XYZ file of C-alpha atoms in Angstrom:
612
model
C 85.528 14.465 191.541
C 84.850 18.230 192.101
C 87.963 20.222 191.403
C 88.578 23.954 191.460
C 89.971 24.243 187.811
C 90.588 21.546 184.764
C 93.328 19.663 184.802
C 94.415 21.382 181.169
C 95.181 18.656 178.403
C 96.764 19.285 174.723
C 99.886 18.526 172.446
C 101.626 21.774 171.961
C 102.975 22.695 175.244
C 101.957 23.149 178.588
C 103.162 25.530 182.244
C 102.475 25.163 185.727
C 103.823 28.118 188.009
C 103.399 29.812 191.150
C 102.165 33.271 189.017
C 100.380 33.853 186.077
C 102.662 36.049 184.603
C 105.368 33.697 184.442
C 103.564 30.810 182.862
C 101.747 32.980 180.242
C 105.326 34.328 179.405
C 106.899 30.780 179.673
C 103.947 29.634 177.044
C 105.094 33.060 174.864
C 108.027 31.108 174.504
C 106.913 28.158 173.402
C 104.446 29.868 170.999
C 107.321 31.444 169.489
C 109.198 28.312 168.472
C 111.405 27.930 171.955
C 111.682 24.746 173.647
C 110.841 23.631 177.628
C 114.313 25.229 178.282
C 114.331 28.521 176.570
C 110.579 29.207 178.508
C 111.559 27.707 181.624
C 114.682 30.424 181.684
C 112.131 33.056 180.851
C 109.444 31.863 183.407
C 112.008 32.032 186.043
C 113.140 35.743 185.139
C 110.029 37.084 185.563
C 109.104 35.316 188.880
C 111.816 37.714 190.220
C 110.083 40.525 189.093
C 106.440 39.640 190.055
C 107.179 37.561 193.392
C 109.963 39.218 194.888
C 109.260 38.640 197.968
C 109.627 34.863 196.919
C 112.596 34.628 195.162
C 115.260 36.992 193.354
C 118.416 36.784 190.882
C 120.695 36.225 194.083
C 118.904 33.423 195.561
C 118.820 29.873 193.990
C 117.235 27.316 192.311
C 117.998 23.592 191.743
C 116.323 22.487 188.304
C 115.429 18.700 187.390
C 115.291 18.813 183.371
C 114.675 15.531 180.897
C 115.731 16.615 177.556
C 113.753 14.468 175.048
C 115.558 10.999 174.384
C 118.444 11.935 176.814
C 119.065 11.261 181.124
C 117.434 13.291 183.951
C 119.882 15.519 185.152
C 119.863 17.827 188.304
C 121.356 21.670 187.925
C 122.551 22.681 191.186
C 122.035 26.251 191.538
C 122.498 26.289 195.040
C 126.011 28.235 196.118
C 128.512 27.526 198.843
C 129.552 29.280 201.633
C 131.758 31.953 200.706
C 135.490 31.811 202.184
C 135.417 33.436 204.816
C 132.119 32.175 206.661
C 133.262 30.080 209.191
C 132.099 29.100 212.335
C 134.919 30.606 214.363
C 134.182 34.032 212.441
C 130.228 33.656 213.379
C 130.936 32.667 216.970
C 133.565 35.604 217.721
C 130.754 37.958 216.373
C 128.828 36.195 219.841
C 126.188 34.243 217.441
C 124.373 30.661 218.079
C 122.862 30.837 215.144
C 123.180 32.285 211.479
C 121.018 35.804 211.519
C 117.750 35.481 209.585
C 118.789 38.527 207.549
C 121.567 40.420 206.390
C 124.771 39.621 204.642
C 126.111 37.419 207.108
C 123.261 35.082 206.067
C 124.374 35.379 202.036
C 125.475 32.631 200.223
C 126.929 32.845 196.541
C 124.125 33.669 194.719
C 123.344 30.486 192.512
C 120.162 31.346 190.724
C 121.461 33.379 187.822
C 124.312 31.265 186.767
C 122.333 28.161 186.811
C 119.329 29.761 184.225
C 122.429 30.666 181.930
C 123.816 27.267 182.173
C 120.007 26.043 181.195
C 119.935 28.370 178.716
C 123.507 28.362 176.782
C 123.304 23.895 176.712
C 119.495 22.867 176.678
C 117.980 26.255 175.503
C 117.530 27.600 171.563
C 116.582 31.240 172.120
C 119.113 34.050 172.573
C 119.634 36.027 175.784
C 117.826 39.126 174.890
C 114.393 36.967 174.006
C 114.287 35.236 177.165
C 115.169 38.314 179.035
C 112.282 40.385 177.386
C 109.304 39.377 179.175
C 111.145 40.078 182.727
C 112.654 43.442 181.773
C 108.887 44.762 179.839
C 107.669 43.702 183.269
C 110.349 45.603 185.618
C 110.204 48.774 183.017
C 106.428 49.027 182.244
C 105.070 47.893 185.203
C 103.479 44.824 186.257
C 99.615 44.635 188.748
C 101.375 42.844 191.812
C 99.632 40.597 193.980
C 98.854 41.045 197.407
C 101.546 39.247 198.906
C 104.078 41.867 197.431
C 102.242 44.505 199.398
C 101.778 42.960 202.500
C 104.647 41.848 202.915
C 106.225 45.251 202.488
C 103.776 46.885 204.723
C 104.914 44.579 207.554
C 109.076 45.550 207.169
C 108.110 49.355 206.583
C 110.096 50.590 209.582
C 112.824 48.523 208.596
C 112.918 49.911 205.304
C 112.421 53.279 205.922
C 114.898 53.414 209.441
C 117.746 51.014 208.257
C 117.179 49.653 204.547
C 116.899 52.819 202.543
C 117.002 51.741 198.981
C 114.728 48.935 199.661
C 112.128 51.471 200.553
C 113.543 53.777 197.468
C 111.523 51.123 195.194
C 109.142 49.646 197.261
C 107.888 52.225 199.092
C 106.763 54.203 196.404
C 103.740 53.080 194.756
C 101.368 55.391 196.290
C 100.326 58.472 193.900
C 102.439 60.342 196.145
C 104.790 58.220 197.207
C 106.291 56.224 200.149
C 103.462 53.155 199.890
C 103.547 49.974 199.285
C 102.763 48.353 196.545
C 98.820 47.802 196.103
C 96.947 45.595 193.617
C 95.429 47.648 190.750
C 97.883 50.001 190.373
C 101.337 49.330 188.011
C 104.147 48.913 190.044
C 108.141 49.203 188.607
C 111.411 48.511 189.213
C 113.272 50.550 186.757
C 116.427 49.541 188.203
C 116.487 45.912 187.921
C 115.381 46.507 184.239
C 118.192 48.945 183.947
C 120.555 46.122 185.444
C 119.028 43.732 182.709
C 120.238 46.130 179.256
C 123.103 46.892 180.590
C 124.114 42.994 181.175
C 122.928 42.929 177.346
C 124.869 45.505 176.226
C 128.059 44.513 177.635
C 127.551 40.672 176.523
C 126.648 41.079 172.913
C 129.333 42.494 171.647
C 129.452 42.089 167.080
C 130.286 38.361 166.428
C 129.357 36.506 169.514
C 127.350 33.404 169.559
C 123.880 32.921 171.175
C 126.171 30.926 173.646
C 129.318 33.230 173.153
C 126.711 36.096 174.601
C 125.399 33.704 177.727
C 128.917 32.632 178.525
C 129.680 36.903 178.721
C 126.907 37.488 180.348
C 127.637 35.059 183.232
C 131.062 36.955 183.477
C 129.258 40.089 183.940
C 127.738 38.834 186.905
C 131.036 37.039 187.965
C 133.500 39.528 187.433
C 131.568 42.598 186.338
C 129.383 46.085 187.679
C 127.352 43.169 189.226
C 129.845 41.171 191.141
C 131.464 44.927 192.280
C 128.006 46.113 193.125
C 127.171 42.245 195.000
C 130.702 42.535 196.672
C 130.101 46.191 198.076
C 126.818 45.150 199.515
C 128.222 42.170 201.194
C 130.535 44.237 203.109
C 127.989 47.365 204.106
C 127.322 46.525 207.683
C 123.287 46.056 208.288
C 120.590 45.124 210.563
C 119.761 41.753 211.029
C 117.684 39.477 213.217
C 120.358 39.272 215.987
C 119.276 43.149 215.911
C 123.007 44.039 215.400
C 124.435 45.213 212.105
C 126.934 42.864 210.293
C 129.090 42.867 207.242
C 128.946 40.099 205.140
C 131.543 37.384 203.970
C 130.616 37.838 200.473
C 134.279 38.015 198.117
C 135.190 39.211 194.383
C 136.729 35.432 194.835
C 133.450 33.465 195.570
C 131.799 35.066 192.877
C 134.377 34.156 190.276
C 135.374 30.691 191.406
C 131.744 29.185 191.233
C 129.395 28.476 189.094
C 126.452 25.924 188.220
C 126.843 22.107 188.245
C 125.360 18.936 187.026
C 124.696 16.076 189.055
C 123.253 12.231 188.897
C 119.675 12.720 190.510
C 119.056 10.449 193.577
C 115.989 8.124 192.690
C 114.078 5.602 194.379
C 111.445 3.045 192.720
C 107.999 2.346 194.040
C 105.141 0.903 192.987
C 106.391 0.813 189.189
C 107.100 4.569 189.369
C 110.719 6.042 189.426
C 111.378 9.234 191.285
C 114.131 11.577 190.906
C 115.479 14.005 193.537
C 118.262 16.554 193.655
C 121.269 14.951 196.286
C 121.135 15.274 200.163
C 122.533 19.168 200.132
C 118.946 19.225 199.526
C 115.888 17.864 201.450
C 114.636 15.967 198.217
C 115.927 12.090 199.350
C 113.402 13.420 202.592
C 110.833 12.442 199.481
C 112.066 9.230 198.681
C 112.409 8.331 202.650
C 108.722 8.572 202.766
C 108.085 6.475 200.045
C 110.392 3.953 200.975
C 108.467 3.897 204.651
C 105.248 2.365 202.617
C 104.246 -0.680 200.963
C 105.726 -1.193 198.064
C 102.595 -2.827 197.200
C 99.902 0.405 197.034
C 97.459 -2.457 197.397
C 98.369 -2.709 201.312
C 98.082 0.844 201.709
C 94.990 2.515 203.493
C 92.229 3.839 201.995
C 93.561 7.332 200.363
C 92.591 10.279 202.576
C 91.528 8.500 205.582
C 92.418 8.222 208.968
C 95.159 5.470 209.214
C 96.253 7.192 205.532
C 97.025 10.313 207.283
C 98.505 8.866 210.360
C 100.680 6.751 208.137
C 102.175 9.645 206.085
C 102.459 11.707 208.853
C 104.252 9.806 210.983
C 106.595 8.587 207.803
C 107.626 12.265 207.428
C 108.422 12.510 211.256
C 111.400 9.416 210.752
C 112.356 10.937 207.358
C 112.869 14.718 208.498
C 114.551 13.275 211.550
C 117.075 11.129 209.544
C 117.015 14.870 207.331
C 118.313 16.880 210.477
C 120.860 13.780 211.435
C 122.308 12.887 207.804
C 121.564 15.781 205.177
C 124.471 18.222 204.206
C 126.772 19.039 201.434
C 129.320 16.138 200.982
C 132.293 18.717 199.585
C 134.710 17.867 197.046
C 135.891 14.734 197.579
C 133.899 13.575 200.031
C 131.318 11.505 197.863
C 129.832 9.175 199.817
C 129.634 11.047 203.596
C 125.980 11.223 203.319
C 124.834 7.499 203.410
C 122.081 7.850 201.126
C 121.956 4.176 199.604
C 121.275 2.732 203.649
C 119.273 5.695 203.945
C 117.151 4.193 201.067
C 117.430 0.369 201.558
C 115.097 -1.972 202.581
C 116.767 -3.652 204.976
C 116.804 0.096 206.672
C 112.984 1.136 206.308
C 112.336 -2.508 207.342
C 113.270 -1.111 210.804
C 112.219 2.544 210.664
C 108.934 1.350 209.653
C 108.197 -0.738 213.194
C 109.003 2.510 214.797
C 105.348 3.705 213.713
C 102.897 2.892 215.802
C 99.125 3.338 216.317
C 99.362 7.060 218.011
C 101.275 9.819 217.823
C 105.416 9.942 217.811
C 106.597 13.361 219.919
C 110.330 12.251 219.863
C 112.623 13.166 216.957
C 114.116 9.721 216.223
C 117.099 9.312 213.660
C 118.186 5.627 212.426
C 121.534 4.552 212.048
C 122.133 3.893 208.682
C 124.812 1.402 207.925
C 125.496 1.046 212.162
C 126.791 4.650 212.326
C 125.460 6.709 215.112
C 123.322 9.479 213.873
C 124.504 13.718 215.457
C 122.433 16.324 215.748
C 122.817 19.928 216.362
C 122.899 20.745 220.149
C 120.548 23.568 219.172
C 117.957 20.710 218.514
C 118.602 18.498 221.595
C 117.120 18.908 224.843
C 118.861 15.767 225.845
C 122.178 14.819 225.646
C 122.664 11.119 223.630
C 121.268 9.718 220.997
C 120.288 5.691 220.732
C 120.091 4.399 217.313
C 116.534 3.591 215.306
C 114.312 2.947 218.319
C 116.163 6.158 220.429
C 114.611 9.020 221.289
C 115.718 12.669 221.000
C 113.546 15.175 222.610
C 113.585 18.810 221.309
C 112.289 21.760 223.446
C 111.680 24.099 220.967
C 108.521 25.644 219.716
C 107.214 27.325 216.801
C 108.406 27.150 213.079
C 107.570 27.156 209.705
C 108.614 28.919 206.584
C 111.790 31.095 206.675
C 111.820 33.981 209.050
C 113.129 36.779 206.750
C 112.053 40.115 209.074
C 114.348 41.917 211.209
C 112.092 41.034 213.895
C 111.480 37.631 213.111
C 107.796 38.128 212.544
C 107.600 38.163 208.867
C 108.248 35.018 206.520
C 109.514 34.358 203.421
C 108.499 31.342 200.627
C 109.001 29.983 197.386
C 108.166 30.052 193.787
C 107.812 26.991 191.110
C 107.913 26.501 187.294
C 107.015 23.000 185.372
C 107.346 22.751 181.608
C 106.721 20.108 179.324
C 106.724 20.810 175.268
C 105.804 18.980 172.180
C 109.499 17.204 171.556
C 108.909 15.681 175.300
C 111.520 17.992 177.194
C 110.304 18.264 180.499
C 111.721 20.490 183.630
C 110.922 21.180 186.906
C 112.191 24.652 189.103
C 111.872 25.744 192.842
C 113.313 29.130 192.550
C 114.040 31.065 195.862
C 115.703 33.291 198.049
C 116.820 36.491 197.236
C 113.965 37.836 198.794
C 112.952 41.303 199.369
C 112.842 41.077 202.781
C 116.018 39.149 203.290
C 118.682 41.754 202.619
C 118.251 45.605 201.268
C 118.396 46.076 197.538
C 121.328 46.367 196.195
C 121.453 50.096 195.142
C 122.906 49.847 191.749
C 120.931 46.720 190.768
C 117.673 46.219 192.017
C 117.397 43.340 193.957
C 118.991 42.033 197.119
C 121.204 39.287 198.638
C 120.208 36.106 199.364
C 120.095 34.340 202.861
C 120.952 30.682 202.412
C 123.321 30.120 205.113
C 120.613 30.392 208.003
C 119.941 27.093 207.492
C 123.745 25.764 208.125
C 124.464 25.508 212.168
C 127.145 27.231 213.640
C 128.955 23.960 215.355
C 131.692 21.683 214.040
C 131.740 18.269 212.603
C 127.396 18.347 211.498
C 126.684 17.416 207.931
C 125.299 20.692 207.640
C 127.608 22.907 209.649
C 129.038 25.883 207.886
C 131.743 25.407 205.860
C 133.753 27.504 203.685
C 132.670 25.953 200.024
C 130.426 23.885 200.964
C 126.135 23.891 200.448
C 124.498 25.093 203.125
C 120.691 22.428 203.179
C 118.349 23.562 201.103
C 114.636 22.924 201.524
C 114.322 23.491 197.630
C 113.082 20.075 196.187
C 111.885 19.667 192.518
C 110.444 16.786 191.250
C 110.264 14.121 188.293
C 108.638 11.245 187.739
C 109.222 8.551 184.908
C 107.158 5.351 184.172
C 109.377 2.473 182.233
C 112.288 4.724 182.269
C 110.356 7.399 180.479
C 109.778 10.692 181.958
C 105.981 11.106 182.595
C 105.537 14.110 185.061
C 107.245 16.906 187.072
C 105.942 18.913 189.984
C 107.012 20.393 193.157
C 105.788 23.059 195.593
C 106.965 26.313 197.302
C 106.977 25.727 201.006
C 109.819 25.172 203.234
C 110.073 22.392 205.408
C 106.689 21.632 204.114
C 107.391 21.115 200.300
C 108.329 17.189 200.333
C 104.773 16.752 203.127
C 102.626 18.208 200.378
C 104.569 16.599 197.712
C 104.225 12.983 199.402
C 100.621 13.509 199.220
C 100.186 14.898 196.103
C 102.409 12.414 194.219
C 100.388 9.662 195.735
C 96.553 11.047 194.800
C 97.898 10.610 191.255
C 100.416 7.395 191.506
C 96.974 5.651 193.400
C 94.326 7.060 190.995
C 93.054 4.081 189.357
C 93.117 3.482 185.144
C 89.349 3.291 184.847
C 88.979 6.661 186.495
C 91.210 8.023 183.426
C 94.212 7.708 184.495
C 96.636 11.166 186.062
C 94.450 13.813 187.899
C 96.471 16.526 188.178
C 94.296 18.908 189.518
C 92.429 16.305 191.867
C 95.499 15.583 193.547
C 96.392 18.991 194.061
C 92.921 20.185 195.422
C 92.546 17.327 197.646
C 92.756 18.680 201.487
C 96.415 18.486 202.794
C 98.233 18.572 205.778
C 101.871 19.280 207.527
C 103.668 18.838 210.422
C 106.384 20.982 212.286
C 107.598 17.738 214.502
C 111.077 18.337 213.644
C 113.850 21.728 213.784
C 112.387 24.303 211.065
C 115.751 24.833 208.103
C 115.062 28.057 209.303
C 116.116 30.825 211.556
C 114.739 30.550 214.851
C 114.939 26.563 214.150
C 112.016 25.341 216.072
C 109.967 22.998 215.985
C 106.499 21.772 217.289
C 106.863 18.003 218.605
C 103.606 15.684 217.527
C 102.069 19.148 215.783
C 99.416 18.333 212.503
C 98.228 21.333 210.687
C 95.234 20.284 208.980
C 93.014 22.001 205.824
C 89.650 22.930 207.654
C 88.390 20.648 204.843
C 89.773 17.553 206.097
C 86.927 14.911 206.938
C 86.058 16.310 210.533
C 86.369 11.603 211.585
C 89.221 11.713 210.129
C 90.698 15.269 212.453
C 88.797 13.229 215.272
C 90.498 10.403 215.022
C 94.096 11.957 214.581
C 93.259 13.478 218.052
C 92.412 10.293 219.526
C 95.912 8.989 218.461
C 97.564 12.269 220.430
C 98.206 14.010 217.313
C 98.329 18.104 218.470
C 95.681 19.001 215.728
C 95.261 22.607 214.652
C 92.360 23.044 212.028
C 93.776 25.964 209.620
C 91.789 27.726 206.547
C 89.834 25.582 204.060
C 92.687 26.287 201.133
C 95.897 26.893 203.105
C 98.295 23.681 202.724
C 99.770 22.392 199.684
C 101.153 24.458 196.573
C 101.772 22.285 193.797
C 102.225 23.044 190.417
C 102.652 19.602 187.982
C 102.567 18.976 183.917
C 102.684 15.658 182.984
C 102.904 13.617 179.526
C 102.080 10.368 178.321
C 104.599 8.741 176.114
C 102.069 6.328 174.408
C 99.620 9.052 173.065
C 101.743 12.503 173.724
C 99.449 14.006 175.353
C 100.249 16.583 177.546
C 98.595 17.931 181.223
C 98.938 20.491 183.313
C 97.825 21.612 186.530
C 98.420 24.527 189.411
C 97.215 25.251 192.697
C 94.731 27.623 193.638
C 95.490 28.451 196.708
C 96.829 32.128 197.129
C 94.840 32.566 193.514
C 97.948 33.609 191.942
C 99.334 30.727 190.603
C 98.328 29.245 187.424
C 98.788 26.349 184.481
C 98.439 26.940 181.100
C 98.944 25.299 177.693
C 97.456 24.268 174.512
């Protein structure tokens, strides 16, 4: 098979990320004696200083890691809803729905903490190395891509009329100033580098241990000029998508009473693989759901790639994204259990859900009842008022959707990054970093980057799984991956991409699991050029929430029988651009010979694999 790069193969170490930059500097690492861990950490530090209008230190990042001989673990770095965000609070500011933008949408920032927690108990390397690569990058300069430009170029009047020291660093790359940023010319952020030494300076004072110096470091940003600078943005009022100017909820409190967490992944077994997922405050069992909708005999699948193959997967994600919308949320302390992800999982479930696919096209958003109870959703999403269990229909009126709507406007739209590393001692890891994004909030002054804006995708009604509440995870979209054959950790991937990073996954996972031995076994690459698809038949996690009911959005590479034949099943086809769906980024290793893979996608032509 034709693919657009090798899929890369060695024993020393190998990358997969969404930019260059960060898997060259993750390899660094690994050149220089560091581990999966230590390169992962420095990957993911300078993603926020090359994609920043993809992720940033306040946004998050949930992390799947397999330490060599020892259990896959998920790292939530994912924060609550700070104290004072409550629904009441929203609703008396004359809100439906949390703003797009802006500190009301701000979440405790989880991304930071949870690369120091990698760091200080997986990693080897101090602080200061990992740091390096990011701050040389934010001081010197770095070529950014295109997307960093454009994306600036379409929030200039927001910048310049209401976001002012966003525009003092982004809207200065021309030779004269007040541009934005253009390929082929350096571009700097001097003050997230400056935010960078100082956190060094302050943690490493004489005697401190590698992890005496993380553990100060994470007070910094807890207690220190970060949290006060973090705290005072919070409460600046600002211009948001409502097209009002809010204060945040953002406290000195929040900061300092959370912090990173490890968790039991959620896993599901097919076809002799075993796949692990962060928990359902994410949209990673949406993953398993779809798997557990086939055969579990790949035998009595269709043929890979064709009509009935597509039709199958597609309507698969349509039950799994509605039992998403109905089930998925944070469960709180001490409520373990409130998301019923073992029925959610069972046979005896998918048995049903899976007669609910039919030859043509589903437009209904249909949520099962898992264990007999009744499924809710948001009245936001329903255009009707009741809800029948797994054969009942819930129409939606909405339209649109997508990625995250991050512009004051609601034109412009955010994404995702993702890092994969596997070394030579068999540690493996897999990343979605996100939020945080330069769009989302303005930069904070004294530091460089910006809030996040998590809790957009919590509702703003009582009593849903995912309704905003104080503490408590707003649903992520962020779902990293890891696969293990025999109980040994074989490969991890993932993809930037909203609502549409478990579709691509799906697919991709499958062009590998299906690949047959005599063809050589894992094609990485293959399975991540191969034409995809996604569907918006079911409320976007993001601000406006919409949704595009029996929508396909096909590669333009798709067999054109295979589009034809969609249509004839009602499917609302729209043919997009040749490489525009799907963003993976996978390494892989085989336990029998050790031999490690790697693969990235080339769509965008920024993101990149690399190892030796």
């Amino acid at each position: 098979m034709f693919t657009t790069r090798p899929t890369l193969q060695g024993t020393f170490g190998m990358v997969s990320s969404t930019h260059w930059l960060a898997s060259q500097s993750a390899m660094a690492v690994l050149e220089d004696g560091g581990n999966a861990f230590d390169a992962a950490v420095a990957a993911g530090f300078v993603l926020h200083v090359v994609e920043p209008h993809l992720n940033g230190p306040a946004g998050e990042v949930p992390i799947i890691l397999a330490p060599a001989g020892g259990d896959v673990r998920v790292l939530c770095g994912q924060g609550p809803a700070p104290a004072a965000a409550t629904v009441a609070h929203y609703r008396s500011l004359g809100l439906e729905l949390v703003p797009g933008t802006g500190p009301l949408a701000a979440a405790v920032p989880g991304a930071f903490d949870a690369w120091m927690v990698l760091l200080r108990d997986h990693g080897t390397k101090s602080l200061a190395d990992v740091l390096a690569y990011a701050i040389g990058y934010a001081e010197d300069g770095h070529a950014p891509v295109e997307g960093v430009g454009a994306v600036v170029a379409t929030v200039r009047q927001l910048f310049e009329e209401e976001w002012p020291s966003s525009a003092e660093i982004y809207l200065r790359a021309g030779p004269d100033g007040g541009e934005p940023p253009r390929t082929g010319q350096l571009f700097r952020n001097p003050a997230l580098a400056a935010t960078w030494r100082r956190l060094l300076a302050e943690a490493e004072a004489p005697g401190r241990s590698r992890t005496d110096v993380i553990d100060a470091a994470r007070e910094v940003w807890r207690g220190g000029f970060i949290a006060e600078a973090l705290v005072r943005q919070a409460g600046r009022p600002t211009m948001d998508t409502s097209g009002e100017r809010h204060a945040g909820t953002l406290s000195a409190e929040d900061l300092r009473g959370w912090s990173a967490r490890y968790e039991d992944p959620v896993t599901y077994d097919w076809n002799g693989w075993t796949l692990c997922k962060a928990g359902a405050w994410s949209q990673g069992p949406a993953f398993l759901q779809q798997l557990a909708l086939l055969p579990q005999d790949s035998t009595e699948l269709p043929a890979y790639g064709s009509e009935d193959y597509v039709h199958l997967l597609i309507e698969g994600c349509k039950l799994a994204m509605a039992d998403r919308e109905a089930w998925y949320g944070d469960a709180g302390e001490g409520g373990a259990g409130s998301v019923p992800v073992r029925e959610l999982l069972s046979e005896e479930y998918n048995a049903r859900r899976r007669k609910l696919i039919g030859d043509d096209a589903s437009y209904e958003l249909r949520p099962g009842s898992p264990g007999g109870r009744e499924p809710r959703l948001s009245s936001h999403a329903l255009a009707v008022s009741s809800v029948s269990g797994d054969g009942g229909a819930v129409a939606v009126a909405a339209a649109g959707g997508g990625e995250p709507t991050v512009a004051a406007d609601g034109a412009t739209r955010g994404d995702t990054c993702h890092v994969d590393v596997v070394d030579r001692w068999g540690n493996m890891l897999s990343a979605t970093p996100s939020g945080g994004w330069l769009q989302s909030n303005p930069v904070v002054p004294e530091l460089g980057f910006p809030l996040g804006t998590r809790l957009q995708m919590a509702w703003l009604e009582e009593g849903l799984p995912n309704s905003l509440t104080p503490g408590r995870r707003p649903r992520t979209t962020l779902t990293p991956s890891l696969a293990l054959r025999d109980g040994v950790p074989v490969m991890a991937f993932g993809s930037p991409g909203g609502d549409q990073q478990d579709q691509w996954q799906t697919h991709f996972f499958l062009g590998v699991a299906l690949r047959p031995p005599a063809q050589g076994g894992l094609d990485l690459q293959g399975a991540i050029d191969a034409p995809s698809w996604h569907t918006d038949s079911f409320p976007a996690s993001f601000h406006p929430r919409a949704m595009r009911p029996g929508s396909v959005t096909v590669e333009s590479r798709m067999a054109p029988e295979v589009v034809a034949g969609l249509r004839r099943r009602g499917h609302e086809v729209l043919v997009g651009g040749a490489w525009t769906e799907g963003r993976l980024c996978a390494v892989a290793r085989d336990p029998q010979s050790g031999v490690l893979s790697a693969a990235a996608n080339p769509r965008g032509m920024q993101g990149y694999a690399v190892g030796r």
